[in-house]
Amino acid sequence: MNVKEKIEKMEDCRGKNHDLRLFRSWLNEYLPGHRNLSKIQVGGTNGKGSTCQWLASLLENAGYKVGVFTSPHLISHMERIVVNHKSIEENEWEAIYDRYESLFSEKQMTMFEMDLWMALDYFLKQEVDVAIIEVGMGGRLDATTALDYCATLITNVGWDHQQYLGDCIEQIAYEKSGIFKPNVLALTTEKKKNCQTVMENVASVMHPILGFVDFPYEKREGMNAFEWENHTYTTSLPSYQMDNLGLALETCHALGIDLEVEWIQKSIDEFSWLGRFTQLNRPYKVILDGAHNMDGIQALVKSISKWDGDIYFSALSDKDVEEMLKILETLHCPITLVSIDSYRCYPLETLSYPLISKEELIERINHPVTDMLICGSLYFIGEVLEKVDG
């Protein structure tokens, strides 16, 4: 099998992850070095990937060698395993897969468990100083929670994956808080009082070192500005990134990592997370953003506040698409839906909006006649980024 075929074989192994104690026992037996890795776990509904990137950037600028495990990928499966902003090479990925293929099959591991396992193996081989691990879904039962951490983070709690996490926000908060561990730092930028109460209740049982992060910022001449350790920083990044940056800064501070002004400024100046407010080099403004649930769409619309162009949207069938479209309608711009090649795609033809193919959208992106905001499913954004020029 080549790499593509091996990935396809992994993709056939989707499903419910194993009991965390069982998964950890496998790690202890076959990959015992995982216990020697210094790790930070990042959970939450939105902003997990961005927070991982902020942490990685800040730590790398401070001289640390940093591994990052995230999912899903946008274009290449290799994006899931990164060291110092460089994805694992296919030959390195294949060597790790081949080493464990029989074990993966014997234990009937899911694709996510295999991805996580391979990331840990790679981080150990690369001798990273810190590994940043993004939760797959939820937290309490997620495979990443089988590991030990020096800090566990929750970005926020919102509506997503209700069929798995529960149909009320308090239940979702409970599932997210399941990553808390005794005497381990637990920070969150979640602001809803009912969700904070759930976290406090979980903390009273799990006894983490819980902290609620408030990261104030303000608009100054169209830029977001904030104070950090007696220095003022400004950024043109969208407002929804500010809490993610604040959580990363507070985590470094709480862990005793001193950050110089120039390191923080360099992280801000160079910050990029593909598919999250990605701007293409076009004569008109073309923005792609993987806002794929209601909270994500609300944050995107709030950050933009005013848009004078067209909007293109696509989503998977497990999302509240009609409510997301209502939020986009508050920008008072033409909305066009885009069909994608996936059985999981929402039946967009049932909605009363213009519908075009992905190929037509790519043609419009390559030859724009107005500003374009393209948002929705990360799968959709990844397919588009793979095909567009530049």
Tab-separated table of C-alpha atoms in Angstrom:
chain	number	residue	atom	x	y	z
A	1	MET	CA	0.000	0.000	0.000
A	2	ASN	CA	1.105	3.551	-0.667
A	3	VAL	CA	0.514	6.446	1.761
A	4	LYS	CA	-2.827	7.378	0.200
A	5	GLU	CA	-4.094	3.807	0.551
A	6	LYS	CA	-2.894	3.599	4.151
A	7	ILE	CA	-4.762	6.788	5.013
A	8	GLU	CA	-7.884	5.423	3.319
A	9	LYS	CA	-7.557	2.275	5.414
A	10	MET	CA	-7.372	4.435	8.548
A	11	GLU	CA	-10.438	6.399	7.451
A	12	ASP	CA	-12.403	3.151	7.385
A	13	CYS	CA	-11.732	2.858	11.136
A	14	ARG	CA	-14.009	5.649	12.326
A	15	GLY	CA	-16.245	5.170	15.316
A	16	LYS	CA	-16.350	5.308	19.077
A	17	ASN	CA	-12.987	5.510	20.819
A	18	HIS	CA	-11.988	2.859	23.342
A	19	ASP	CA	-12.267	3.162	27.111
A	20	LEU	CA	-9.628	5.652	28.230
A	21	ARG	CA	-8.072	3.313	30.791
A	22	LEU	CA	-7.717	0.626	28.138
A	23	PHE	CA	-6.205	3.047	25.611
A	24	ARG	CA	-3.761	4.324	28.239
A	25	SER	CA	-2.767	0.755	29.128
A	26	TRP	CA	-1.853	0.185	25.471
A	27	LEU	CA	0.212	3.368	25.452
A	28	ASN	CA	1.959	2.372	28.677
A	29	GLU	CA	2.858	-1.010	27.210
A	30	TYR	CA	3.831	-0.116	23.650
A	31	LEU	CA	4.723	3.600	23.835
A	32	PRO	CA	5.745	4.173	27.476
A	33	GLY	CA	7.727	7.294	26.631
A	34	HIS	CA	4.472	9.241	26.290
A	35	ARG	CA	4.624	9.818	30.052
A	36	ASN	CA	7.873	11.760	29.638
A	37	LEU	CA	6.385	14.310	27.233
A	38	SER	CA	5.421	17.700	28.637
A	39	LYS	CA	1.941	18.224	27.202
A	40	ILE	CA	-0.807	20.860	27.067
A	41	GLN	CA	-4.356	19.776	26.197
A	42	VAL	CA	-6.639	22.212	24.359
A	43	GLY	CA	-10.404	21.632	24.346
A	44	GLY	CA	-13.515	23.716	23.693
A	45	THR	CA	-16.082	24.227	20.957
A	46	ASN	CA	-14.419	26.899	18.809
A	47	GLY	CA	-10.887	28.249	18.697
A	48	LYS	CA	-9.078	25.062	19.709
A	49	GLY	CA	-6.852	24.970	16.655
A	50	SER	CA	-6.126	28.691	16.802
A	51	THR	CA	-5.208	28.462	20.489
A	52	CYS	CA	-2.852	25.585	19.676
A	53	GLN	CA	-1.209	27.784	17.045
A	54	TRP	CA	-0.870	30.740	19.424
A	55	LEU	CA	0.725	28.527	22.063
A	56	ALA	CA	3.080	26.983	19.532
A	57	SER	CA	4.112	30.358	18.147
A	58	LEU	CA	4.726	31.934	21.562
A	59	LEU	CA	6.698	28.936	22.805
A	60	GLU	CA	8.739	28.595	19.617
A	61	ASN	CA	9.661	32.282	19.717
A	62	ALA	CA	10.759	31.691	23.318
A	63	GLY	CA	13.140	28.977	22.094
A	64	TYR	CA	11.092	25.826	22.724
A	65	LYS	CA	10.777	22.947	20.288
A	66	VAL	CA	7.028	22.401	19.989
A	67	GLY	CA	4.919	19.558	18.643
A	68	VAL	CA	1.275	20.175	17.726
A	69	PHE	CA	-1.427	17.563	17.151
A	70	THR	CA	-4.683	18.851	15.630
A	71	SER	CA	-7.618	17.547	13.619
A	72	PRO	CA	-9.204	17.579	11.150
A	73	HIS	CA	-6.759	18.589	8.450
A	74	LEU	CA	-7.623	20.963	5.632
A	75	ILE	CA	-5.613	19.700	2.672
A	76	SER	CA	-3.144	16.990	3.732
A	77	HIS	CA	-3.388	14.391	6.478
A	78	MET	CA	0.205	15.288	7.372
A	79	GLU	CA	-1.054	18.636	8.770
A	80	ARG	CA	-2.268	16.795	11.873
A	81	ILE	CA	1.283	16.210	13.150
A	82	VAL	CA	3.548	19.260	13.220
A	83	VAL	CA	6.857	20.182	14.868
A	84	ASN	CA	7.921	23.838	14.858
A	85	HIS	CA	5.355	24.688	12.189
A	86	LYS	CA	6.564	21.922	9.851
A	87	SER	CA	4.297	19.004	9.033
A	88	ILE	CA	5.590	15.471	9.296
A	89	GLU	CA	7.048	14.191	6.013
A	90	GLU	CA	5.126	11.425	4.253
A	91	ASN	CA	8.038	8.989	4.521
A	92	GLU	CA	8.310	9.657	8.276
A	93	TRP	CA	4.547	9.221	8.680
A	94	GLU	CA	4.650	5.972	6.695
A	95	ALA	CA	7.516	4.564	8.763
A	96	ILE	CA	5.563	5.130	11.986
A	97	TYR	CA	2.378	3.692	10.488
A	98	ASP	CA	4.192	0.570	9.263
A	99	ARG	CA	5.745	0.032	12.695
A	100	TYR	CA	2.357	-0.021	14.417
A	101	GLU	CA	0.011	-1.253	11.690
A	102	SER	CA	-0.388	-4.743	13.148
A	103	LEU	CA	-0.981	-3.317	16.632
A	104	PHE	CA	-3.566	-0.868	15.297
A	105	SER	CA	-5.395	-3.744	13.610
A	106	GLU	CA	-5.129	-6.069	16.607
A	107	LYS	CA	-6.564	-3.448	18.983
A	108	GLN	CA	-9.085	-2.219	16.381
A	109	MET	CA	-8.122	1.391	17.047
A	110	THR	CA	-10.098	4.236	15.531
A	111	MET	CA	-8.502	6.637	13.069
A	112	PHE	CA	-8.319	9.326	15.764
A	113	GLU	CA	-6.576	6.966	18.189
A	114	MET	CA	-4.088	6.005	15.482
A	115	ASP	CA	-3.429	9.649	14.592
A	116	LEU	CA	-2.829	10.533	18.245
A	117	TRP	CA	-0.579	7.511	18.766
A	118	MET	CA	1.535	8.366	15.730
A	119	ALA	CA	1.813	11.998	16.834
A	120	LEU	CA	3.114	10.957	20.255
A	121	ASP	CA	5.653	8.615	18.670
A	122	TYR	CA	6.847	11.372	16.338
A	123	PHE	CA	7.092	13.960	19.109
A	124	LEU	CA	9.206	11.570	21.170
A	125	LYS	CA	11.491	10.893	18.225
A	126	GLN	CA	11.805	14.633	17.561
A	127	GLU	CA	12.533	15.263	21.270
A	128	VAL	CA	10.096	18.163	21.520
A	129	ASP	CA	10.109	20.295	24.662
A	130	VAL	CA	6.326	20.662	24.676
A	131	ALA	CA	3.523	18.826	22.870
A	132	ILE	CA	0.233	20.659	22.329
A	133	ILE	CA	-2.655	18.228	21.952
A	134	GLU	CA	-6.039	19.301	20.577
A	135	VAL	CA	-9.130	17.462	21.819
A	136	GLY	CA	-10.993	15.684	19.035
A	137	MET	CA	-14.566	16.057	20.303
A	138	GLY	CA	-16.006	16.785	23.731
A	139	GLY	CA	-13.349	15.973	26.288
A	140	ARG	CA	-14.490	13.603	29.011
A	141	LEU	CA	-14.359	10.537	26.753
A	142	ASP	CA	-11.923	11.834	24.142
A	143	ALA	CA	-8.830	9.708	23.516
A	144	THR	CA	-6.562	12.673	24.276
A	145	THR	CA	-7.822	12.653	27.876
A	146	ALA	CA	-6.039	9.336	28.465
A	147	LEU	CA	-2.785	11.316	28.662
A	148	ASP	CA	-1.154	13.351	31.439
A	149	TYR	CA	-0.834	17.126	31.075
A	150	CYS	CA	0.816	20.117	32.694
A	151	ALA	CA	-2.205	22.224	31.670
A	152	THR	CA	-5.703	21.638	30.293
A	153	LEU	CA	-7.473	24.464	28.460
A	154	ILE	CA	-11.081	25.074	27.405
A	155	THR	CA	-11.567	27.878	24.889
A	156	ASN	CA	-15.351	28.109	25.167
A	157	VAL	CA	-18.556	26.068	25.257
A	158	GLY	CA	-21.004	26.273	22.364
A	159	TRP	CA	-23.534	24.335	20.353
A	160	ASP	CA	-21.932	21.558	18.324
A	161	HIS	CA	-22.083	17.753	18.162
A	162	GLN	CA	-25.236	17.726	20.313
A	163	GLN	CA	-26.009	14.162	19.243
A	164	TYR	CA	-22.874	13.079	21.118
A	165	LEU	CA	-22.383	15.706	23.821
A	166	GLY	CA	-25.933	16.485	24.918
A	167	ASP	CA	-28.756	18.793	23.918
A	168	CYS	CA	-28.320	21.467	26.597
A	169	ILE	CA	-25.385	23.819	27.020
A	170	GLU	CA	-24.760	22.693	30.609
A	171	GLN	CA	-24.357	19.077	29.491
A	172	ILE	CA	-21.902	20.150	26.792
A	173	ALA	CA	-19.979	22.148	29.417
A	174	TYR	CA	-19.852	19.030	31.589
A	175	GLU	CA	-18.394	16.971	28.737
A	176	LYS	CA	-15.802	19.660	27.971
A	177	SER	CA	-14.839	19.889	31.668
A	178	GLY	CA	-14.128	16.165	31.696
A	179	ILE	CA	-10.529	16.979	30.762
A	180	PHE	CA	-9.842	18.418	34.249
A	181	LYS	CA	-7.281	16.503	36.299
A	182	PRO	CA	-6.276	16.690	39.987
A	183	ASN	CA	-3.714	19.417	40.735
A	184	VAL	CA	-3.331	20.249	37.036
A	185	LEU	CA	-3.753	23.805	35.763
A	186	ALA	CA	-7.147	24.278	34.055
A	187	LEU	CA	-7.823	27.597	32.308
A	188	THR	CA	-10.790	28.759	30.247
A	189	THR	CA	-12.002	31.886	28.475
A	190	GLU	CA	-15.635	30.698	28.669
A	191	LYS	CA	-17.782	33.604	29.864
A	192	LYS	CA	-21.294	32.162	30.261
A	193	LYS	CA	-22.122	31.976	33.975
A	194	ASN	CA	-24.080	28.723	33.681
A	195	CYS	CA	-21.120	27.037	31.969
A	196	GLN	CA	-18.693	28.450	34.526
A	197	THR	CA	-20.894	27.012	37.284
A	198	VAL	CA	-20.727	23.569	35.657
A	199	MET	CA	-16.940	23.840	35.483
A	200	GLU	CA	-16.754	24.838	39.140
A	201	ASN	CA	-18.925	21.843	40.066
A	202	VAL	CA	-16.690	19.470	38.092
A	203	ALA	CA	-13.625	21.098	39.660
A	204	SER	CA	-15.023	20.480	43.156
A	205	VAL	CA	-14.801	16.763	42.365
A	206	MET	CA	-11.690	16.620	40.137
A	207	HIS	CA	-9.672	19.279	42.045
A	208	PRO	CA	-7.790	20.956	39.183
A	209	ILE	CA	-6.209	24.393	39.600
A	210	LEU	CA	-9.099	26.182	37.874
A	211	GLY	CA	-8.893	29.720	36.544
A	212	PHE	CA	-11.287	31.846	34.472
A	213	VAL	CA	-9.362	34.062	32.066
A	214	ASP	CA	-10.614	37.577	31.355
A	215	PHE	CA	-8.647	39.143	28.508
A	216	PRO	CA	-9.807	42.728	27.908
A	217	TYR	CA	-9.107	44.455	24.602
A	218	GLU	CA	-10.502	47.439	22.747
A	219	LYS	CA	-10.788	48.899	19.276
A	220	ARG	CA	-8.281	51.616	18.428
A	221	GLU	CA	-8.390	53.076	14.928
A	222	GLY	CA	-9.788	49.844	13.514
A	223	MET	CA	-7.245	47.635	15.306
A	224	ASN	CA	-7.638	45.409	18.354
A	225	ALA	CA	-5.442	46.661	21.202
A	226	PHE	CA	-4.595	45.063	24.552
A	227	GLU	CA	-2.259	45.523	27.483
A	228	TRP	CA	0.032	42.726	28.638
A	229	GLU	CA	2.610	43.145	31.371
A	230	ASN	CA	2.819	46.936	30.968
A	231	HIS	CA	3.101	46.889	27.192
A	232	THR	CA	0.456	47.768	24.593
A	233	TYR	CA	0.027	45.528	21.565
A	234	THR	CA	-2.160	46.088	18.501
A	235	THR	CA	-3.287	43.664	15.815
A	236	SER	CA	-5.494	43.640	12.739
A	237	LEU	CA	-6.515	40.047	13.445
A	238	PRO	CA	-10.280	39.440	13.857
A	239	SER	CA	-11.758	39.995	17.303
A	240	TYR	CA	-12.566	36.309	17.808
A	241	GLN	CA	-8.825	35.579	17.889
A	242	MET	CA	-8.277	37.790	20.926
A	243	ASP	CA	-9.595	35.303	23.499
A	244	ASN	CA	-7.492	32.567	21.895
A	245	LEU	CA	-4.379	34.730	22.169
A	246	GLY	CA	-5.286	35.703	25.732
A	247	LEU	CA	-5.701	32.076	26.764
A	248	ALA	CA	-2.307	31.199	25.294
A	249	LEU	CA	-0.601	34.136	27.032
A	250	GLU	CA	-2.202	33.338	30.399
A	251	THR	CA	-1.199	29.684	30.054
A	252	CYS	CA	2.441	30.583	29.467
A	253	HIS	CA	2.343	32.987	32.413
A	254	ALA	CA	0.749	30.413	34.743
A	255	LEU	CA	3.350	27.811	33.744
A	256	GLY	CA	6.152	30.226	34.597
A	257	ILE	CA	7.242	30.837	31.015
A	258	ASP	CA	8.555	34.388	30.645
A	259	LEU	CA	7.796	35.950	27.269
A	260	GLU	CA	9.758	38.922	25.976
A	261	VAL	CA	7.885	41.766	24.277
A	262	GLU	CA	9.523	41.035	20.924
A	263	TRP	CA	8.527	37.359	21.086
A	264	ILE	CA	4.881	38.241	21.658
A	265	GLN	CA	4.943	40.892	18.925
A	266	LYS	CA	6.568	38.439	16.499
A	267	SER	CA	3.832	35.878	17.225
A	268	ILE	CA	1.151	38.498	16.571
A	269	ASP	CA	2.787	39.748	13.364
A	270	GLU	CA	3.305	36.258	11.943
A	271	PHE	CA	0.131	34.545	13.162
A	272	SER	CA	-1.516	32.376	10.522
A	273	TRP	CA	-3.867	29.425	10.805
A	274	LEU	CA	-4.913	28.123	7.400
A	275	GLY	CA	-8.661	28.249	6.839
A	276	ARG	CA	-9.288	30.638	9.717
A	277	PHE	CA	-9.801	34.116	8.265
A	278	THR	CA	-7.369	33.251	5.481
A	279	GLN	CA	-7.064	36.078	2.939
A	280	LEU	CA	-6.091	35.261	-0.630
A	281	ASN	CA	-3.978	37.525	-2.808
A	282	ARG	CA	-6.630	38.909	-5.155
A	283	PRO	CA	-7.585	42.346	-6.556
A	284	TYR	CA	-10.662	42.088	-4.312
A	285	LYS	CA	-10.816	40.920	-0.714
A	286	VAL	CA	-11.308	37.127	-0.619
A	287	ILE	CA	-11.582	35.595	2.867
A	288	LEU	CA	-11.987	31.909	3.743
A	289	ASP	CA	-13.044	30.944	7.259
A	290	GLY	CA	-13.956	27.537	8.674
A	291	ALA	CA	-16.777	28.841	10.876
A	292	HIS	CA	-18.804	25.639	10.932
A	293	ASN	CA	-21.304	26.030	13.795
A	294	MET	CA	-23.566	28.760	15.169
A	295	ASP	CA	-21.051	30.158	17.640
A	296	GLY	CA	-18.356	30.205	14.985
A	297	ILE	CA	-20.602	32.023	12.508
A	298	GLN	CA	-21.656	34.523	15.186
A	299	ALA	CA	-18.019	35.225	16.054
A	300	LEU	CA	-17.136	35.657	12.377
A	301	VAL	CA	-20.031	38.059	11.731
A	302	LYS	CA	-19.208	40.041	14.871
A	303	SER	CA	-15.572	40.348	13.798
A	304	ILE	CA	-16.483	41.535	10.302
A	305	SER	CA	-19.443	43.706	11.456
A	306	LYS	CA	-19.827	45.143	7.933
A	307	TRP	CA	-19.377	43.387	4.617
A	308	ASP	CA	-19.780	44.843	1.118
A	309	GLY	CA	-19.500	41.768	-1.046
A	310	ASP	CA	-20.848	38.288	-1.681
A	311	ILE	CA	-21.068	35.423	0.815
A	312	TYR	CA	-20.574	31.750	-0.076
A	313	PHE	CA	-21.507	29.036	2.406
A	314	SER	CA	-21.589	25.260	2.721
A	315	ALA	CA	-22.092	22.913	5.661
A	316	LEU	CA	-22.454	19.301	6.689
A	317	SER	CA	-25.769	17.684	7.512
A	318	ASP	CA	-25.268	17.567	11.295
A	319	LYS	CA	-25.291	21.377	11.603
A	320	ASP	CA	-28.148	23.829	12.211
A	321	VAL	CA	-27.724	25.288	8.753
A	322	GLU	CA	-30.867	27.425	8.653
A	323	GLU	CA	-29.969	29.194	11.902
A	324	MET	CA	-26.414	29.762	10.677
A	325	LEU	CA	-27.769	31.318	7.487
A	326	LYS	CA	-30.009	33.633	9.521
A	327	ILE	CA	-26.898	34.919	11.275
A	328	LEU	CA	-25.117	35.466	7.948
A	329	GLU	CA	-28.168	37.341	6.664
A	330	THR	CA	-27.543	40.061	9.259
A	331	LEU	CA	-24.631	41.200	7.054
A	332	HIS	CA	-27.251	42.100	4.392
A	333	CYS	CA	-25.226	40.700	1.498
A	334	PRO	CA	-26.082	38.170	-1.243
A	335	ILE	CA	-25.639	34.578	-0.005
A	336	THR	CA	-24.869	31.710	-2.367
A	337	LEU	CA	-24.700	28.071	-1.276
A	338	VAL	CA	-22.017	25.726	-2.587
A	339	SER	CA	-22.419	21.978	-3.063
A	340	ILE	CA	-19.479	19.775	-2.074
A	341	ASP	CA	-18.544	16.189	-2.858
A	342	SER	CA	-19.508	14.483	0.380
A	343	TYR	CA	-22.343	12.232	1.495
A	344	ARG	CA	-22.293	14.271	4.709
A	345	CYS	CA	-23.159	17.514	2.904
A	346	TYR	CA	-26.397	19.209	3.991
A	347	PRO	CA	-29.143	18.951	1.289
A	348	LEU	CA	-28.600	22.560	0.245
A	349	GLU	CA	-30.961	22.250	-2.713
A	350	THR	CA	-33.868	22.231	-0.233
A	351	LEU	CA	-33.092	25.826	0.806
A	352	SER	CA	-34.248	28.971	-0.985
A	353	TYR	CA	-30.804	30.336	-1.885
A	354	PRO	CA	-28.841	30.257	-5.145
A	355	LEU	CA	-26.756	27.070	-5.377
A	356	ILE	CA	-23.537	26.602	-7.333
A	357	SER	CA	-20.936	23.864	-7.649
A	358	LYS	CA	-17.550	23.923	-5.975
A	359	GLU	CA	-15.972	24.249	-9.425
A	360	GLU	CA	-18.000	27.386	-10.161
A	361	LEU	CA	-16.946	28.885	-6.820
A	362	ILE	CA	-13.274	28.225	-7.560
A	363	GLU	CA	-13.667	29.944	-10.934
A	364	ARG	CA	-15.172	32.980	-9.193
A	365	ILE	CA	-12.360	33.022	-6.610
A	366	ASN	CA	-9.717	32.931	-9.323
A	367	HIS	CA	-11.467	35.769	-11.205
A	368	PRO	CA	-13.321	37.806	-8.556
A	369	VAL	CA	-15.508	40.796	-9.454
A	370	THR	CA	-16.316	41.763	-5.852
A	371	ASP	CA	-15.241	40.981	-2.282
A	372	MET	CA	-15.941	37.355	-1.313
A	373	LEU	CA	-16.502	35.796	2.119
A	374	ILE	CA	-16.358	31.994	1.931
A	375	CYS	CA	-17.283	30.195	5.138
A	376	GLY	CA	-18.705	27.017	6.632
A	377	SER	CA	-17.496	23.449	6.967
A	378	LEU	CA	-13.751	22.929	7.382
A	379	TYR	CA	-14.102	20.094	4.857
A	380	PHE	CA	-15.524	22.644	2.391
A	381	ILE	CA	-12.816	25.224	3.110
A	382	GLY	CA	-10.111	22.584	2.714
A	383	GLU	CA	-11.478	21.447	-0.655
A	384	VAL	CA	-11.531	25.031	-1.891
A	385	LEU	CA	-8.016	25.871	-0.648
A	386	GLU	CA	-6.683	22.762	-2.358
A	387	LYS	CA	-7.952	23.940	-5.750
A	388	VAL	CA	-7.556	27.722	-5.813
A	389	ASP	CA	-4.543	29.514	-7.254
A	390	GLY	CA	-2.307	31.241	-4.707
